[in-house]
Short mmCIF file of C-alpha atoms and ligand atoms in Angstrom, two decimals:
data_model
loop_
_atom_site.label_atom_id
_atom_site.label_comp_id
_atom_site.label_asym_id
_atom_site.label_seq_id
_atom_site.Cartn_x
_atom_site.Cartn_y
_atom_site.Cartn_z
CA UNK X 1 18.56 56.26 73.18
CA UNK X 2 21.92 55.08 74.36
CA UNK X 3 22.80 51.72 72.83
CA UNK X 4 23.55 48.50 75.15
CA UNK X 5 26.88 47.29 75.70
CA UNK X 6 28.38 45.10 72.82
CA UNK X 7 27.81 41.61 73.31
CA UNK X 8 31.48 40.55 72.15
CA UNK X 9 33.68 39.87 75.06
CA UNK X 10 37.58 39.42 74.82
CA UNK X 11 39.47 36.72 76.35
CA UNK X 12 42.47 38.53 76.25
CA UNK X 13 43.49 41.61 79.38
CA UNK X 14 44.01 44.60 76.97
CA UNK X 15 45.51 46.07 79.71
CA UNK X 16 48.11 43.79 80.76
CA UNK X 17 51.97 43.46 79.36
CA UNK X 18 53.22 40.68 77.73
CA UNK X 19 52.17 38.80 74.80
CA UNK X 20 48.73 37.30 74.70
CA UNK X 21 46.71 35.50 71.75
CA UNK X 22 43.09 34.79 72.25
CA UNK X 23 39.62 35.62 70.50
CA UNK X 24 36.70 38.27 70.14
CA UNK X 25 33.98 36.23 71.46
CA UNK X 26 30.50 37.05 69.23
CA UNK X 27 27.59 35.06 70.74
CA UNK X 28 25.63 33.16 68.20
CA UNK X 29 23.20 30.95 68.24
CA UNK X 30 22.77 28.66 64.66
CA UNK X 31 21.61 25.45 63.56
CA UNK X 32 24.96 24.29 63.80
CA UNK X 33 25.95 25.28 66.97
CA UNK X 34 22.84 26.54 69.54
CA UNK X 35 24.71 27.99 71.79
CA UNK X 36 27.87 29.42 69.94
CA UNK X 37 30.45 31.85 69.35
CA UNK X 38 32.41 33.68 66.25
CA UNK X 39 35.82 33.34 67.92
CA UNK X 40 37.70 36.59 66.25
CA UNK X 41 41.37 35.59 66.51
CA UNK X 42 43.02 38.47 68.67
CA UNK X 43 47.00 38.95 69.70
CA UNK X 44 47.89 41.96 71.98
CA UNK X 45 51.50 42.40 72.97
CA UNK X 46 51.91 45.26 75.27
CA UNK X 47 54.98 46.59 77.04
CA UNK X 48 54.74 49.46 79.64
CA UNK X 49 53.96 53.60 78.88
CA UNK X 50 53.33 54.22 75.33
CA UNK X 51 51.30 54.81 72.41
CA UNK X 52 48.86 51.74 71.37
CA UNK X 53 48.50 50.62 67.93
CA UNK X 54 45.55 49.06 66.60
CA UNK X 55 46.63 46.45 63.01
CA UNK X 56 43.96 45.21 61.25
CA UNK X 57 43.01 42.74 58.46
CA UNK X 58 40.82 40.69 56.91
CA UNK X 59 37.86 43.91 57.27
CA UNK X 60 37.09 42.22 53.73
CA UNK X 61 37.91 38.27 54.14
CA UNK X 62 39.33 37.63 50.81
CA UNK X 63 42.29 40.34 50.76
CA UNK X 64 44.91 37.82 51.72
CA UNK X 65 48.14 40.33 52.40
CA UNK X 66 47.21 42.09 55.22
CA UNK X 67 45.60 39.32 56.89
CA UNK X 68 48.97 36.74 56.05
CA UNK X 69 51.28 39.33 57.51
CA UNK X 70 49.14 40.02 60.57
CA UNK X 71 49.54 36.11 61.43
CA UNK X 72 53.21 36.23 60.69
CA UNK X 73 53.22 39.42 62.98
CA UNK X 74 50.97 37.55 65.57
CA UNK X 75 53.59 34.55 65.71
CA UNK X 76 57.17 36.81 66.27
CA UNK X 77 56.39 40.29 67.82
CA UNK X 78 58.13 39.99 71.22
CA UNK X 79 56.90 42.00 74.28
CA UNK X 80 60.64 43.44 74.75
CA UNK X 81 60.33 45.01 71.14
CA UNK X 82 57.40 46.64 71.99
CA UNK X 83 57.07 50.37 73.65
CA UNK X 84 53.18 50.57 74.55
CA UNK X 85 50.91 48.04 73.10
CA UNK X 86 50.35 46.64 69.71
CA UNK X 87 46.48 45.12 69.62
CA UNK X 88 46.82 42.46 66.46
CA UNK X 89 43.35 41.28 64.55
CA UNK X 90 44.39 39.70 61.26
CA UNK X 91 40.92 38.66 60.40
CA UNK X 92 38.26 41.57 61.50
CA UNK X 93 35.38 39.79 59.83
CA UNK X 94 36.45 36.15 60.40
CA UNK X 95 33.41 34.58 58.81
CA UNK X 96 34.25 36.16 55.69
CA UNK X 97 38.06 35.19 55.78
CA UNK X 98 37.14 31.84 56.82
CA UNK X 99 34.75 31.57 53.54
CA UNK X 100 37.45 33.11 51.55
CA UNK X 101 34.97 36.11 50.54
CA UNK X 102 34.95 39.96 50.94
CA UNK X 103 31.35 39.29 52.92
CA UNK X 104 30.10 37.49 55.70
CA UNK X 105 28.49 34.17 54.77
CA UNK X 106 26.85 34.54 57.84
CA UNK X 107 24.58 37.38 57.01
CA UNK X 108 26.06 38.68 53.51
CA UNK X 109 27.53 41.99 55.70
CA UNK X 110 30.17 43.81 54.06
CA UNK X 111 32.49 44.55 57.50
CA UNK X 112 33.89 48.19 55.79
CA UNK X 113 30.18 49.30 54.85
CA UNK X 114 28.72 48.60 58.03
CA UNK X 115 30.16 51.04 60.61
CA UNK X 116 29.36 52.45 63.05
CA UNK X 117 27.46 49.39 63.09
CA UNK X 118 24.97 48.20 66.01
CA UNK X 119 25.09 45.90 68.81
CA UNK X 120 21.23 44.59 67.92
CA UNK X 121 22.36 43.94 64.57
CA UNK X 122 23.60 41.16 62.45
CA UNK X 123 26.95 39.56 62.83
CA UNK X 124 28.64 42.24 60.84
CA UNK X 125 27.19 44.62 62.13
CA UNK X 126 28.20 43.52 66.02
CA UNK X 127 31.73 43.44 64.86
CA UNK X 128 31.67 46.96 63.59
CA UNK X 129 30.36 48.21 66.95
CA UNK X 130 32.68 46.66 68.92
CA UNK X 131 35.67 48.03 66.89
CA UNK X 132 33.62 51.58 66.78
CA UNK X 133 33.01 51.31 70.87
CA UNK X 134 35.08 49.46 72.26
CA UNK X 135 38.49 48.60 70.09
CA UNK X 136 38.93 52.37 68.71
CA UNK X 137 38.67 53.92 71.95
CA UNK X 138 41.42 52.06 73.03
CA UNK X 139 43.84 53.25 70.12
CA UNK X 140 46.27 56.26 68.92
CA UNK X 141 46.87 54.92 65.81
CA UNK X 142 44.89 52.25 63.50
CA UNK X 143 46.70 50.67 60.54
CA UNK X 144 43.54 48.69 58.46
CA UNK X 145 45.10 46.51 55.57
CA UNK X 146 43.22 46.44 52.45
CA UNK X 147 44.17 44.97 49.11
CA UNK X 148 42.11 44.21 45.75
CA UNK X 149 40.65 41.00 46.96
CA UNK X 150 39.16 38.36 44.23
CA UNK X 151 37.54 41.28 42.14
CA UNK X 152 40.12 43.87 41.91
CA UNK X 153 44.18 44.25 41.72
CA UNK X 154 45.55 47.69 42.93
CA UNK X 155 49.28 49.01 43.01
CA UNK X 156 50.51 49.33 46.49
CA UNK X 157 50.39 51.76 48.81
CA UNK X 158 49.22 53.37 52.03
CA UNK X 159 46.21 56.12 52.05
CA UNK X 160 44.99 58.52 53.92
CA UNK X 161 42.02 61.00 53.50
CA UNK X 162 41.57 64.81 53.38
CA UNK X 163 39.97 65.78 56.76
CA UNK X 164 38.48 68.84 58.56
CA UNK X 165 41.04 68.07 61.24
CA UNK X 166 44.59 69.76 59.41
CA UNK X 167 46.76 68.23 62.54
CA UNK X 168 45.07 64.53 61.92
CA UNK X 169 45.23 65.03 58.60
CA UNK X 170 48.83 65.69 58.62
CA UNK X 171 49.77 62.73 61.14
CA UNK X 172 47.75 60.54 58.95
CA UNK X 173 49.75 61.23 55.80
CA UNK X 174 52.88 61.01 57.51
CA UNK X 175 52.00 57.91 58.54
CA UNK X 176 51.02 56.05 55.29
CA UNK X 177 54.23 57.82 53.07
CA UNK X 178 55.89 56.13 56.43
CA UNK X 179 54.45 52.65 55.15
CA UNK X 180 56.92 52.74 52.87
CA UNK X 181 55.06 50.78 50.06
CA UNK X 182 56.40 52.20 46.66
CA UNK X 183 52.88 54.47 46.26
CA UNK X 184 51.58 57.22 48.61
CA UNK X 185 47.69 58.05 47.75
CA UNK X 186 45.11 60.58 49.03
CA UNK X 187 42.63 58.96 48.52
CA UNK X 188 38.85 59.70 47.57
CA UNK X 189 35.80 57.38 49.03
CA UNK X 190 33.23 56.59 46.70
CA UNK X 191 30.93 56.78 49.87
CA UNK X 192 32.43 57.34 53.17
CA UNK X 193 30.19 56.98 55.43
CA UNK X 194 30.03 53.46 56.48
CA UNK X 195 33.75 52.93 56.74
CA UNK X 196 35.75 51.59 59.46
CA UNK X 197 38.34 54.93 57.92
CA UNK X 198 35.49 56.97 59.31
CA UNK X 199 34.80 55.50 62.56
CA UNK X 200 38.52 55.93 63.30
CA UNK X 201 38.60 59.34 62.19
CA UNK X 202 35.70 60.67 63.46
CA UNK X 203 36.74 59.79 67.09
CA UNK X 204 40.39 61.96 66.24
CA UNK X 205 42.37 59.09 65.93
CA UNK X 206 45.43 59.06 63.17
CA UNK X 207 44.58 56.68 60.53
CA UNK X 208 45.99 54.45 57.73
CA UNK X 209 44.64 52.28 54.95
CA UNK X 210 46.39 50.43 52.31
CA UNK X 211 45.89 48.43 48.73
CA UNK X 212 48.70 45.71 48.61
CA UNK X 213 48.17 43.92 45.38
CA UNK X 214 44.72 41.39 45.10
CA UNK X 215 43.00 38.81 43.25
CA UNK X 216 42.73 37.29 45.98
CA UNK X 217 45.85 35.78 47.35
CA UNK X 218 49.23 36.91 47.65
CA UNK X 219 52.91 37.19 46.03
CA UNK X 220 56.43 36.62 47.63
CA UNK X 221 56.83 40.35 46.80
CA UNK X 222 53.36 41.84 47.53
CA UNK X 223 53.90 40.46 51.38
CA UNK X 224 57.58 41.67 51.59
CA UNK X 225 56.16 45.35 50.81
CA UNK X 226 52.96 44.31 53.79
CA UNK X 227 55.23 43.22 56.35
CA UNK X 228 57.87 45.99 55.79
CA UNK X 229 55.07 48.53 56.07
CA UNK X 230 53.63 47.22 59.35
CA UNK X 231 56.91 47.11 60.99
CA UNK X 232 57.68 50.83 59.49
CA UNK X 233 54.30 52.14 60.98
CA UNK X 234 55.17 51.00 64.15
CA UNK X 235 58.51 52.44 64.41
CA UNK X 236 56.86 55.77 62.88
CA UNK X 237 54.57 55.65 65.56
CA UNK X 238 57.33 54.99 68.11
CA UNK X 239 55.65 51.53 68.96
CA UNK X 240 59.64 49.77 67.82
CA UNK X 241 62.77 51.08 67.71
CA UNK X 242 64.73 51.08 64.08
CA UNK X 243 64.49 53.33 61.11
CA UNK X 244 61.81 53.52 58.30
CA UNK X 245 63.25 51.65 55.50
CA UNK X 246 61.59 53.26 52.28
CA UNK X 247 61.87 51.36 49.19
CA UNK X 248 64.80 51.66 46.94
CA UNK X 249 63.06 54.49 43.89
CA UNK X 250 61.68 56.93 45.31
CA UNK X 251 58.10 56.82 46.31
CA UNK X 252 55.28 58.21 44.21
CA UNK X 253 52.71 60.19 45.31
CA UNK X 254 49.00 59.83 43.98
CA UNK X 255 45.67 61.81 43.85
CA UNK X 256 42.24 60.97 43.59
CA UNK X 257 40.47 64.80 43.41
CA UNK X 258 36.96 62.86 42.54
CA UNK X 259 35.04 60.29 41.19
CA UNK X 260 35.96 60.50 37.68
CA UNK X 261 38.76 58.39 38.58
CA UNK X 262 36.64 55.77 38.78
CA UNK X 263 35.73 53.96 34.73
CA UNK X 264 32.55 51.47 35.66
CA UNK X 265 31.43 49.29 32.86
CA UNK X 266 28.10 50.24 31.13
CA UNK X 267 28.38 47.01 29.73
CA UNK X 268 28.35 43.01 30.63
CA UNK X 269 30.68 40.84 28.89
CA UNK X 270 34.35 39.89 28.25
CA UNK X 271 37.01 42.80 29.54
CA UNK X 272 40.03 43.51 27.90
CA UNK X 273 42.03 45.67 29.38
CA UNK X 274 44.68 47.59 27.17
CA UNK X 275 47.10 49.14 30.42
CA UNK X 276 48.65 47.18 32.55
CA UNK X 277 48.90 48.60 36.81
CA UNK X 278 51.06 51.46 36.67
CA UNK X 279 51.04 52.29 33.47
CA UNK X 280 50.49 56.04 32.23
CA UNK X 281 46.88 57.10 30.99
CA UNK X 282 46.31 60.21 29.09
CA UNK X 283 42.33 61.51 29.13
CA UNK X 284 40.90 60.25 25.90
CA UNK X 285 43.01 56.74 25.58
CA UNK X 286 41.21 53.85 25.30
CA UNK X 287 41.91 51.99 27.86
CA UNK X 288 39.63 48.84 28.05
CA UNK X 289 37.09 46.83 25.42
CA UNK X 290 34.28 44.78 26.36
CA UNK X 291 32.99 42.20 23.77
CA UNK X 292 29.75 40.72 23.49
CA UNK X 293 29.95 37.04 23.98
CA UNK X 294 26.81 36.12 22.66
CA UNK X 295 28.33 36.65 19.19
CA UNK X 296 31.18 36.70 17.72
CA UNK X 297 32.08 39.46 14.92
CA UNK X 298 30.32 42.47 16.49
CA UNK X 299 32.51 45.83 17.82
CA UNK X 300 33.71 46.06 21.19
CA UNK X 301 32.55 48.80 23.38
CA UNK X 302 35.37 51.02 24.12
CA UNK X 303 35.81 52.78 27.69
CA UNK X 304 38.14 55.69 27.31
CA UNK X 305 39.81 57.43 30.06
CA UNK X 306 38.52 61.08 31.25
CA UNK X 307 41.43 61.79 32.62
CA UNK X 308 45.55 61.83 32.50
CA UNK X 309 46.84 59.59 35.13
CA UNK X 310 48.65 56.39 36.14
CA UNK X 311 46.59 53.02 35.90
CA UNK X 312 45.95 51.90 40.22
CA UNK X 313 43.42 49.95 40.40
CA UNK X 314 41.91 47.33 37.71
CA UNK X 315 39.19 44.88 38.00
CA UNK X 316 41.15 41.41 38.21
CA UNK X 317 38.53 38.73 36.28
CA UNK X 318 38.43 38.62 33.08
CA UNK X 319 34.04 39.06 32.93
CA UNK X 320 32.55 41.98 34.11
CA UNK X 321 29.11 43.14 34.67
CA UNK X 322 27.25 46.42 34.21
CA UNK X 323 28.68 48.92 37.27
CA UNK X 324 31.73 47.27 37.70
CA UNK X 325 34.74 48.86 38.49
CA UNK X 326 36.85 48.20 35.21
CA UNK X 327 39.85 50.72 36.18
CA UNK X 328 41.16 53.90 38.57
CA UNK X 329 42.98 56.46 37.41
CA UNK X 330 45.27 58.09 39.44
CA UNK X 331 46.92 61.91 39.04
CA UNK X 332 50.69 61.48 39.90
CA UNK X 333 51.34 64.48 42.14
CA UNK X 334 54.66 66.51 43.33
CA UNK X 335 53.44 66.67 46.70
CA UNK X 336 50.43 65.45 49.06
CA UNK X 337 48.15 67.32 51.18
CA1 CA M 401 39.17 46.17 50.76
#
């Protein structure tokens, strides 16, 4: 059974030049506000013949660097600068941003776990249709901008994925060593499946993802490295004239072959962690302790690394609870893909 048209409307002419800011319109109807809306701040700047670029943030609300550059971006790109169109949505799941969370307050969706999503669904799940159906369709290239957020901090650097596609796979890549941040990462999905990465893909389109930094806010130098990476992906993709300005050491290249990258706690209590981001692992290291706070004077529990690696990814509070992510280990790699 075909599904219905998504009820979120635009209030903006996707198809027109110039610069225009208005709002994804999501009907809802609350005890606040019968006969409402989620108003889904949206800036398209288009300019003639030419690819269209589709920049996204806020997909989890609390990953402040990708959504503060996007409003930045929102306020200066001209129309003149622009070859094709650049569609601009700092804030994908506004409710969340808005509640300073990586979920929806409104229905507890998690935006980047609910795609393809459905236009009879929740909230979340109507804004992941209408990117899926409507917003993807309308794309060459999609730029999403992910950082740690309140639970995690993450080195930064743009991703792509191994696909069945060598050609898209190939664009893709290009396209996030082109972000310029100081890391380049193929990276592996713990589960796939209900990604916006995988809604993109899956309709051929060249894709990008990033991790900028996190605990949700952002640094004078973690938003430098964002906003130099948007503007380089658009002059990559041909969307502005100007050269890709790569950062000053040469940028390294990372590998995630599986899940044993991934250290989860087995334990809840107080984390230490002995490596700071970037630092070199070698399989074997201990790399974190949790304590038992209900006592003081017992052992720590000691997670040790299973493989050799550079430190990417860490789990930013200091508490942690069984099946958190406490680490990710990275392989540092001559070459990608
Ligand atoms: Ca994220």
């Amino acid at each position: 059974m075909s599904k219905r048209p998504s009820p979120i409307s635009a209030t903006v002419d996707f198809d027109a030049d110039g610069v225009q800011h208005g709002f994804l319109k999501l009907p809802i109807s609350t005890d606040e506000s019968a006969w409402g809306a989620v108003m889904i701040p949206v800036t398209v700047v288009g300019n003639g013949e030419g690819p269209t670029a589709l920049l996204t943030g806020g997909n989890h609300g609390d990953e402040y660097e990708g959504i503060t550059a996007l409003m930045k971006l929102a306020n200066s790109l001209r129309a003149e600068d622009v070859r094709g169109r650049v569609i601009i949505v700092p804030m994908m799941n506004l409710p969340a941003a808005m509640a300073g969370k990586r979920t929806s307050p409104m229905d507890g969706g998690n935006l980047n776990r609910s795609f393809p999503g459905d236009p009879d669904g929740s909230v979340t799940a109507k804004i992941a249709d209408y990117f899926t159906r409507v917003m993807v369709p309308k794309c060459d290239v999609v730029l999403d901008l992910h950082s740690g957020g309140r639970t995690l901090d993450i080195l930064p650097f743009g991703a792509s994925h191994v696909l069945e596609n060598p050609e898209q796979q190939r664009q893709a890549l290009e396209g996030a060593k082109a972000f310029g941040a100081p890391y380049a990462m193929m990276m592996f999905e713990l589960d796939a499946a209900a990604l916006f990465d995988t809604a993109v893909e899956s309709q051929g389109k060249v894709f990008v993802a990033t991790e900028l930094g996190g605990g949700g806010t952002s640094t004078p130098e973690s938003l430098a490295i964002t906003e130099r990476g948007v503007r380089n992906f658009l002059i990559h993709f041909g969307l502005l004239e100007g050269e890709v300005e790569m950062p000053a050491e040469p940028q390294v290249y990372l590998d995630m072959p599986d899940a044993s990258c991934y250290v989860q706690s087995e334990h809840t209590g107080l984390l230490e962690l002995t490596l700071a981001l970037g630092d070199t692992v070698n399989e074997g290291q201990v790399i974190a302790r949790v304590y038992d706070m209900t006592r003081s004077g017992a052992a720590p529990v000691e997670y040790r690394a299973s493989r050799d690696g550079i430190l990417v990814a860490r789990r930013f509070p200091a508490l942690v609870n069984m099946g958190d992510t406490i680490a990710v280990i990275a392989e540092v790699v001559d070459s990608l893909g």
